[in-house]
Short mmCIF file of C-alpha atoms in Angstrom, two decimals:
data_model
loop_
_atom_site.label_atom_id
_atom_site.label_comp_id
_atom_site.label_asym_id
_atom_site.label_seq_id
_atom_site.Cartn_x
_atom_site.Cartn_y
_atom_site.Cartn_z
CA UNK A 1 0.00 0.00 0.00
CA UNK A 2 0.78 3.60 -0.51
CA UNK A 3 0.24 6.48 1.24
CA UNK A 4 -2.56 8.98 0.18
CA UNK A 5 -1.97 11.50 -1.98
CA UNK A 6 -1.67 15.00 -0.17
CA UNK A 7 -4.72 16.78 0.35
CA UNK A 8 -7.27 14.23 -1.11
CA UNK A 9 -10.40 12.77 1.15
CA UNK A 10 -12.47 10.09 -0.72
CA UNK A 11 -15.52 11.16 1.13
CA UNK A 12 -15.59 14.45 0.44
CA UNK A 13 -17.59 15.95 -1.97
CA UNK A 14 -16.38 16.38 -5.39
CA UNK A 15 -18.85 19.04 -6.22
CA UNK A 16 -20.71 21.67 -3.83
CA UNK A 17 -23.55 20.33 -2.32
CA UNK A 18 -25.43 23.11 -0.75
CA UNK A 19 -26.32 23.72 -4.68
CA UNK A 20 -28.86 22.33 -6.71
CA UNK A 21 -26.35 21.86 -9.49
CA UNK A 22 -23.61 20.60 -7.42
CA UNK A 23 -25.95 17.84 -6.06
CA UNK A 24 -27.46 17.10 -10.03
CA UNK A 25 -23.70 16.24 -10.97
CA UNK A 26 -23.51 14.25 -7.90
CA UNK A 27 -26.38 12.22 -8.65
CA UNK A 28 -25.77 12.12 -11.97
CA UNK A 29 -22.66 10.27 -11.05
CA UNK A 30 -23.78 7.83 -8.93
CA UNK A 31 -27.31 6.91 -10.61
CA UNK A 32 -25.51 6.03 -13.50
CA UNK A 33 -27.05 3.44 -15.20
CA UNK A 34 -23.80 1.56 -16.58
CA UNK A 35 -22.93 0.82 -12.91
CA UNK A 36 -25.55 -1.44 -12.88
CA UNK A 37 -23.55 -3.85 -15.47
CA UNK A 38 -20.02 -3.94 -13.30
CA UNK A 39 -19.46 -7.03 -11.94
CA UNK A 40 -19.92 -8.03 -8.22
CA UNK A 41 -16.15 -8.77 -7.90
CA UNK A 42 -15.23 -5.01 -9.08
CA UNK A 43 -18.14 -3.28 -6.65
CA UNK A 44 -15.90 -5.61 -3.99
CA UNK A 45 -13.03 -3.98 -5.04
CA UNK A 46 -14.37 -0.66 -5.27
CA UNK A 47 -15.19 -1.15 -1.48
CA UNK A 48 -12.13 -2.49 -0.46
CA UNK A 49 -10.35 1.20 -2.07
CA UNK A 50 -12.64 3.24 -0.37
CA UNK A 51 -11.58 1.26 2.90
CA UNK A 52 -8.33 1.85 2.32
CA UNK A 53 -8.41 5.39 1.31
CA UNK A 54 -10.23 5.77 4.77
CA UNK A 55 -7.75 4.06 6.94
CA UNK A 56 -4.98 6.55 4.91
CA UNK A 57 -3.58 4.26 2.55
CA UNK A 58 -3.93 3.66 -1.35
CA UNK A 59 -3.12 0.46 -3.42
CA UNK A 60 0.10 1.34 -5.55
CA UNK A 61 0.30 3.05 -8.50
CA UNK A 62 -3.64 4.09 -8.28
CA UNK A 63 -4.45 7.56 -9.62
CA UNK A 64 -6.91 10.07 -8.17
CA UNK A 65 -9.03 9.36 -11.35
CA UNK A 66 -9.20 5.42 -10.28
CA UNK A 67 -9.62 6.41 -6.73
CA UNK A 68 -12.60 8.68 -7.78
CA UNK A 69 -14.46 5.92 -10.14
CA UNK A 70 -13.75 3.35 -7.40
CA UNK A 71 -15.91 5.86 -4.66
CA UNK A 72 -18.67 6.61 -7.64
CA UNK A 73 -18.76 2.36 -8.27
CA UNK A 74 -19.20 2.11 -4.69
CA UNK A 75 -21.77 5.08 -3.74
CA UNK A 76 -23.96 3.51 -6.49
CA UNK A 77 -23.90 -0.13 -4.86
CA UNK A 78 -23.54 0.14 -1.23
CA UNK A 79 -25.54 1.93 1.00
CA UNK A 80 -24.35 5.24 2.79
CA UNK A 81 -25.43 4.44 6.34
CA UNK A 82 -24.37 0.82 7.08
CA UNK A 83 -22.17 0.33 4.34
CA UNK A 84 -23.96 -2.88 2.66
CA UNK A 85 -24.02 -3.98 -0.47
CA UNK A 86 -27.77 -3.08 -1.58
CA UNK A 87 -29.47 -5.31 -3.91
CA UNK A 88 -29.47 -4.55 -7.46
CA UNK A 89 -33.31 -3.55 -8.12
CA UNK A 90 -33.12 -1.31 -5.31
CA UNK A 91 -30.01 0.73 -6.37
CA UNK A 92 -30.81 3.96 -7.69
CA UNK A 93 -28.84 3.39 -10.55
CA UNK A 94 -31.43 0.75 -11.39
CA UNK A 95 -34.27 3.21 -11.18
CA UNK A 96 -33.64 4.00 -15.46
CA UNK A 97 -33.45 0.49 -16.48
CA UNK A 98 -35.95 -0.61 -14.28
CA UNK A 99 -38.28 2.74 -13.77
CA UNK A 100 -38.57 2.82 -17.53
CA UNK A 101 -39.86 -0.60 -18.42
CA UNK A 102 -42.28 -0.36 -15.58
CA UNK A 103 -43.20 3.20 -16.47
CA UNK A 104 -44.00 2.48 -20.27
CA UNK A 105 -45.81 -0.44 -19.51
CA UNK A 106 -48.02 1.06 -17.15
CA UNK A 107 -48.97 3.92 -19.55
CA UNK A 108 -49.38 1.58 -22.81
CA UNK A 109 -51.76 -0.75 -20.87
CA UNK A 110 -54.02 1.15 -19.09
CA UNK A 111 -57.41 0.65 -20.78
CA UNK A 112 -58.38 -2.03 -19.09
CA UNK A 113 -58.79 -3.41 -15.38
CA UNK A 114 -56.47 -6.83 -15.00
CA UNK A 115 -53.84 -4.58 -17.20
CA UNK A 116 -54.22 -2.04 -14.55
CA UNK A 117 -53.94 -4.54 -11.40
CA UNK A 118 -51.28 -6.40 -12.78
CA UNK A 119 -48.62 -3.41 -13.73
CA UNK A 120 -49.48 -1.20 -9.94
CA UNK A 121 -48.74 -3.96 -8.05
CA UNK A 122 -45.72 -4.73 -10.41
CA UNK A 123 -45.02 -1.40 -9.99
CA UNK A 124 -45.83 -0.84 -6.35
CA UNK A 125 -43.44 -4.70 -5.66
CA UNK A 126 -40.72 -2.68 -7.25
CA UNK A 127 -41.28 0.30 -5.39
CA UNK A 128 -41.49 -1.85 -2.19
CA UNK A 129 -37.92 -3.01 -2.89
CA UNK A 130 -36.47 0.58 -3.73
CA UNK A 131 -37.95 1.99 -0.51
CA UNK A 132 -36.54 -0.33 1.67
CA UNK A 133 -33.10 -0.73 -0.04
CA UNK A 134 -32.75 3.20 0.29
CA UNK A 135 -34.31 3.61 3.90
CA UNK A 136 -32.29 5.02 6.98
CA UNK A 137 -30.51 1.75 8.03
CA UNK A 138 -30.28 3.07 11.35
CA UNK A 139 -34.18 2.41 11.72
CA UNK A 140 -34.68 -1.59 11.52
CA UNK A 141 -38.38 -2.41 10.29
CA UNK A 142 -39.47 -6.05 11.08
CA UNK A 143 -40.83 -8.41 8.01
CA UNK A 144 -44.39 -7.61 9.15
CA UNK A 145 -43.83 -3.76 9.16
CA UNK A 146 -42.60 -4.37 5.40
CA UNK A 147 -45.45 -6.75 4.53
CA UNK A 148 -48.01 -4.01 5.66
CA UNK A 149 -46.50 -0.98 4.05
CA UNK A 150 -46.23 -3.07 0.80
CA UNK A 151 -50.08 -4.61 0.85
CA UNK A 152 -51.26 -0.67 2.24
CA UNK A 153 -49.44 0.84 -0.63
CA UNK A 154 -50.11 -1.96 -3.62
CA UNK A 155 -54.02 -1.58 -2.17
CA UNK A 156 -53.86 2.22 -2.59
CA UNK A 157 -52.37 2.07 -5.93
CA UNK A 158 -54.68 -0.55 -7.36
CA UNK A 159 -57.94 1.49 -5.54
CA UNK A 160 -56.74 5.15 -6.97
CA UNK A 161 -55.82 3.45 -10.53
CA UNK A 162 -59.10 1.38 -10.87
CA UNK A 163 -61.38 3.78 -9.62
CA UNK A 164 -60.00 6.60 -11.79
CA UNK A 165 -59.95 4.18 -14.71
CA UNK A 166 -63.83 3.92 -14.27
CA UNK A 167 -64.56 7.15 -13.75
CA UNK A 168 -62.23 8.09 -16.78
CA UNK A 169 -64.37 5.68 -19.47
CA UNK A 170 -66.40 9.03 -20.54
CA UNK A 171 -63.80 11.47 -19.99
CA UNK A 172 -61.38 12.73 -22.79
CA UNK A 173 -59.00 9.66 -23.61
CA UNK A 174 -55.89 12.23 -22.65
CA UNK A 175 -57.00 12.26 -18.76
CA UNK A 176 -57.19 8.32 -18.77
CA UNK A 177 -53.89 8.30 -19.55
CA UNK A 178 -53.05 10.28 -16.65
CA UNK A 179 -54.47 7.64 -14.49
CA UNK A 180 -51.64 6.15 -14.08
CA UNK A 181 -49.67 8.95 -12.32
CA UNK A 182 -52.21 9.60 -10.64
CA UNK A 183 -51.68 6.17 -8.60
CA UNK A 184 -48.03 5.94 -8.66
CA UNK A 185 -48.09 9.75 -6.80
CA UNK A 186 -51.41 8.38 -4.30
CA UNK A 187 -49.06 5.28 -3.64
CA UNK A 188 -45.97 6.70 -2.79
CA UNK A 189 -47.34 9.02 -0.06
CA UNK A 190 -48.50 5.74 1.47
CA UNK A 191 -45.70 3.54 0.55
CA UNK A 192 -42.61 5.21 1.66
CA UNK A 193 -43.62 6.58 4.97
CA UNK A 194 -45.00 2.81 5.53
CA UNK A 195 -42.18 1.46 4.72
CA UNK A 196 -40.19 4.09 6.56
CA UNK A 197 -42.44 4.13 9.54
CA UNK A 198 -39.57 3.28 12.38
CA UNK A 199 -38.28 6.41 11.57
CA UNK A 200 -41.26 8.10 12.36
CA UNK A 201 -42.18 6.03 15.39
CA UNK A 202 -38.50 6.36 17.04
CA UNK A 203 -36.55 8.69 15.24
CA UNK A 204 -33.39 9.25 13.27
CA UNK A 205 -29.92 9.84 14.32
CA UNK A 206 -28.72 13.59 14.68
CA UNK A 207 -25.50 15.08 14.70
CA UNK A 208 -23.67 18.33 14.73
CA UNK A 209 -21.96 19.62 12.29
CA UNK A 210 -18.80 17.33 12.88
CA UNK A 211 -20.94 14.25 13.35
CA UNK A 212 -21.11 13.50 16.52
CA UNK A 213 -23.92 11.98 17.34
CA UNK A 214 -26.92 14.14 19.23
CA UNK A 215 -29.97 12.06 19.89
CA UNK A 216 -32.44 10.41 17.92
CA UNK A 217 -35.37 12.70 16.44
CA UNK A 218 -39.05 11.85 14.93
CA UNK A 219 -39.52 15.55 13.53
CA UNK A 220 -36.49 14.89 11.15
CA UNK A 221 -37.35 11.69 10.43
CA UNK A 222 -40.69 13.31 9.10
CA UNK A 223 -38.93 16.01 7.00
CA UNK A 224 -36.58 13.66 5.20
CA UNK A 225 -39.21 11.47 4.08
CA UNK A 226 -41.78 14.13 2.98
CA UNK A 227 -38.67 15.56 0.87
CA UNK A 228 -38.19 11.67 -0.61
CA UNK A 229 -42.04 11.86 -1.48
CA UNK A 230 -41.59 14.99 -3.20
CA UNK A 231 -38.72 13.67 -4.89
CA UNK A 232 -39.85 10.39 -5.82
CA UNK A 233 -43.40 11.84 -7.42
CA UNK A 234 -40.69 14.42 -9.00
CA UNK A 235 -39.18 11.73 -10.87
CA UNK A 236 -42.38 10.13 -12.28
CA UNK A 237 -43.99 13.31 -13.16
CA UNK A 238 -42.68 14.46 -16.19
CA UNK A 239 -42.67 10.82 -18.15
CA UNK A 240 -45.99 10.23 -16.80
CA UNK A 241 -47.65 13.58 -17.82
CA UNK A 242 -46.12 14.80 -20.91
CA UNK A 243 -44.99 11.22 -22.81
CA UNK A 244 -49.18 10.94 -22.58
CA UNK A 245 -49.20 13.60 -24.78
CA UNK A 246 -46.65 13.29 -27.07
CA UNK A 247 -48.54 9.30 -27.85
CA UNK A 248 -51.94 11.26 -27.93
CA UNK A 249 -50.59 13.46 -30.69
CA UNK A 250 -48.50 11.14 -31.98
CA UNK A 251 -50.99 7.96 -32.41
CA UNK A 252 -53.13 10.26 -34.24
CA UNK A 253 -50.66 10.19 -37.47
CA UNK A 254 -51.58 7.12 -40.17
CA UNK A 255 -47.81 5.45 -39.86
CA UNK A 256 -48.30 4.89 -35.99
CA UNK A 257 -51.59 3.48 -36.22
CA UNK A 258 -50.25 0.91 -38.43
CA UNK A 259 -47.19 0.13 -36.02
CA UNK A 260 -49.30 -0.84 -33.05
CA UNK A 261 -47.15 -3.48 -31.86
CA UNK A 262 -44.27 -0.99 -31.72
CA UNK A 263 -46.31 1.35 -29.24
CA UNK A 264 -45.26 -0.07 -25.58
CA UNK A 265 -41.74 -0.54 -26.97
CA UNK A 266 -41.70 3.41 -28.06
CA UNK A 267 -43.23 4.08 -24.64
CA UNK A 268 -40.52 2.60 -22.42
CA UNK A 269 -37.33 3.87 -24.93
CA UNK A 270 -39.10 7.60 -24.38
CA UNK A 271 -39.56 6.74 -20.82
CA UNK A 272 -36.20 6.30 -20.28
CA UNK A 273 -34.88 9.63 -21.91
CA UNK A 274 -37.02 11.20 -19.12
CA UNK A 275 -35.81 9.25 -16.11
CA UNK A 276 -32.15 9.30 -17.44
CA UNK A 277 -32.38 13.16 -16.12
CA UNK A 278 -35.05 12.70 -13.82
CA UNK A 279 -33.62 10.18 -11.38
CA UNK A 280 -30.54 12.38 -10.95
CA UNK A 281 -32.10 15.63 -11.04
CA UNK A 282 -35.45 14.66 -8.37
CA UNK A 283 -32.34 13.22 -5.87
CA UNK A 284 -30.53 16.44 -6.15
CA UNK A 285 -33.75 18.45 -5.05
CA UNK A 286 -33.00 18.36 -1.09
CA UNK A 287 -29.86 17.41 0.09
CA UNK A 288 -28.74 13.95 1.20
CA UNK A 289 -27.62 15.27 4.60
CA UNK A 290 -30.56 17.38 5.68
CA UNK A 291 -30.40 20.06 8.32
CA UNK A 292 -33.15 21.33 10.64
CA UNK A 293 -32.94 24.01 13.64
CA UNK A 294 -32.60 23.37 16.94
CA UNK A 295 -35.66 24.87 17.59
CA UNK A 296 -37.62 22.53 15.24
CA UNK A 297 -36.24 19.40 17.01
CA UNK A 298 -38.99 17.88 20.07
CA UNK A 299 -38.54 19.60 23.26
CA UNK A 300 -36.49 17.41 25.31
CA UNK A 301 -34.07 16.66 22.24
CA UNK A 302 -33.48 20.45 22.42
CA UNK A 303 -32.89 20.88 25.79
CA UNK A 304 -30.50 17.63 26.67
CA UNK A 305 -28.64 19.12 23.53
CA UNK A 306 -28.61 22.84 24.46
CA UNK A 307 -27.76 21.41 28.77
CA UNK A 308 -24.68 19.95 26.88
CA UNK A 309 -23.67 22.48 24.14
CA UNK A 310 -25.27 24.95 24.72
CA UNK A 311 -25.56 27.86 21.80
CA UNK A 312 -22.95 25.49 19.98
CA UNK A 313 -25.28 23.87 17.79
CA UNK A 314 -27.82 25.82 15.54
CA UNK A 315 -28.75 23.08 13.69
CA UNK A 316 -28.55 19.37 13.39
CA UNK A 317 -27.67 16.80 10.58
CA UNK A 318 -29.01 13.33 9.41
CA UNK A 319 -29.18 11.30 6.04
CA UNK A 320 -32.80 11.88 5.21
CA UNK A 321 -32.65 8.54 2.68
CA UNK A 322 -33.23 8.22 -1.26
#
């Protein structure tokens, strides 16, 4: 092993992050889809750098450019709180590959109701899987926590989506396609904080500015995962309310009604030119490590932090998720 070279941390961030731009190249970096096809053995490696970087050593002859695409490999495949290896689907650099087919599907076939049921709860199994994968690790949730926020959220997908679908039959064809949206944006203000809900039930982890650790606090926990709602219905929106109306417009021309069959697959390539910014650019809306005032936290948090720091600490600082 080598020493580090002078002056470089492999945890801090390569662009600024109090900035909405800053944070878009960030996420840009690690949501990149390509990191989805590097092999489990180089994601291992990738982790073992990053451990040595840490501990203030580097293997030999490694450049700052390796050291960098060995922290992106690993940001993308191993999650920021415990340090696991998170399973493929629920990587956010899965959320293209993965959001698009899903997406695409679930606006092609939407006329009728088994095509309905069947892509929400594909949809809302997927979602399931993302939510968890990108949770606060620091809040455990049992098996029957997860079972209940998935069957809540699938049931108030498939309720929003079928209902609207009915009540859509007479309406312009343009707002049944919205349908869809419509229950992907109901479901994830149910499925997240459901999945989520030991946050809100015992709180997150809260440190100062140097993170040390302050106390555990349910009113953060509830602002980072409103700010994940916003993000995740973010990511869906454009895809799921303007492709609608580029196929409107477009299956009125005499070429695409004779290409039918070509339809879903044109759906789900289009899809994906809107998540390939989206995904990046709905994670960069709030930052990663959120901030709140002392005097938002609960009482007693505030007070057994103010007894020991007293005007030290103006705000406080956890990982609000993905």
């Amino acid at each position: 092993m080598a020493a580090m070279p002078l002056g470089f941390d492999i945890d801090a961030p390569r662009w600024d992050q109090s900035t909405f731009m800053g944070r878009l190249r960030h996420f840009l970096n690690i949501t990149d889809p390509r990191t989805v096809l590097v092999p489990e053995q180089e994601l291992d490696r990738a982790q073992a750098v990053v451990a040595s970087c840490r501990a203030g050593m580097v293997p030999p002859g490694s450049s700052q450019e390796q050291l960098l695409y060995a922290k992106k490999l690993y940001d993308s495949a191993f999650h920021p709180d415990s340090g696991e290896k998170m399973n493929l689907i629920g990587r956010m650099s899965f959320q293209v590959p993965g959001g698009m087919a899903l997406t695409g599907c679930m606006l092609q076939f939407y006329r009728t109701v088994p095509a309905v049921v069947f892509w929400q709860w594909v949809n809302q199994s997927f979602n399931a899987i993302v939510n968890y994968t990108n949770r606060n690790a620091a809040s455990p949730i049992s098996l029957a926590q997860i079972g209940v926020a998935y069957v809540t959220a699938t049931t108030t997908a498939l309720a929003t989506a079928v209902g609207l679908n009915l009540y859509t039959k007479r309406a312009p064809p343009l707002l049944a396609r919205w349908v869809p949206f419509a229950a992907v944006a109901a479901a994830n203000c149910v499925n997240i904080p459901m999945m989520r809900q030991q946050e809100i039930i015992h709180g997150v982890s809260v440190t100062d500015e140097d993170n040390n650790e302050l106390g555990h606090s349910r009113r953060a926990a509830v602002k980072g995962i409103a700010q994940v709602v916003v993000s995740r219905i973010t990511m869906a929106a454009p895809g799921m309310i303007i492709l609608p109306i580029i196929m409107e417009r477009l299956e009125k021309f005499h070429f695409m009604q004779r290409i039918r069959v070509l339809h879903a697959p044109l759906q789900v390539l289009l899809c994906g030119g809107f998540l390939l910014f989206m995904v990046p650019a709905a994670c960069a809306l709030f930052p990663q490590r959120c901030s709140l005032a002392l005097a938002d936290l609960e009482p007693e948090l505030r007070e057994s932090i103010v007894a020991k720091h007293g005007d030290k600490v103006p705000y406080v600082y956890f990982n609000k998720g993905l």
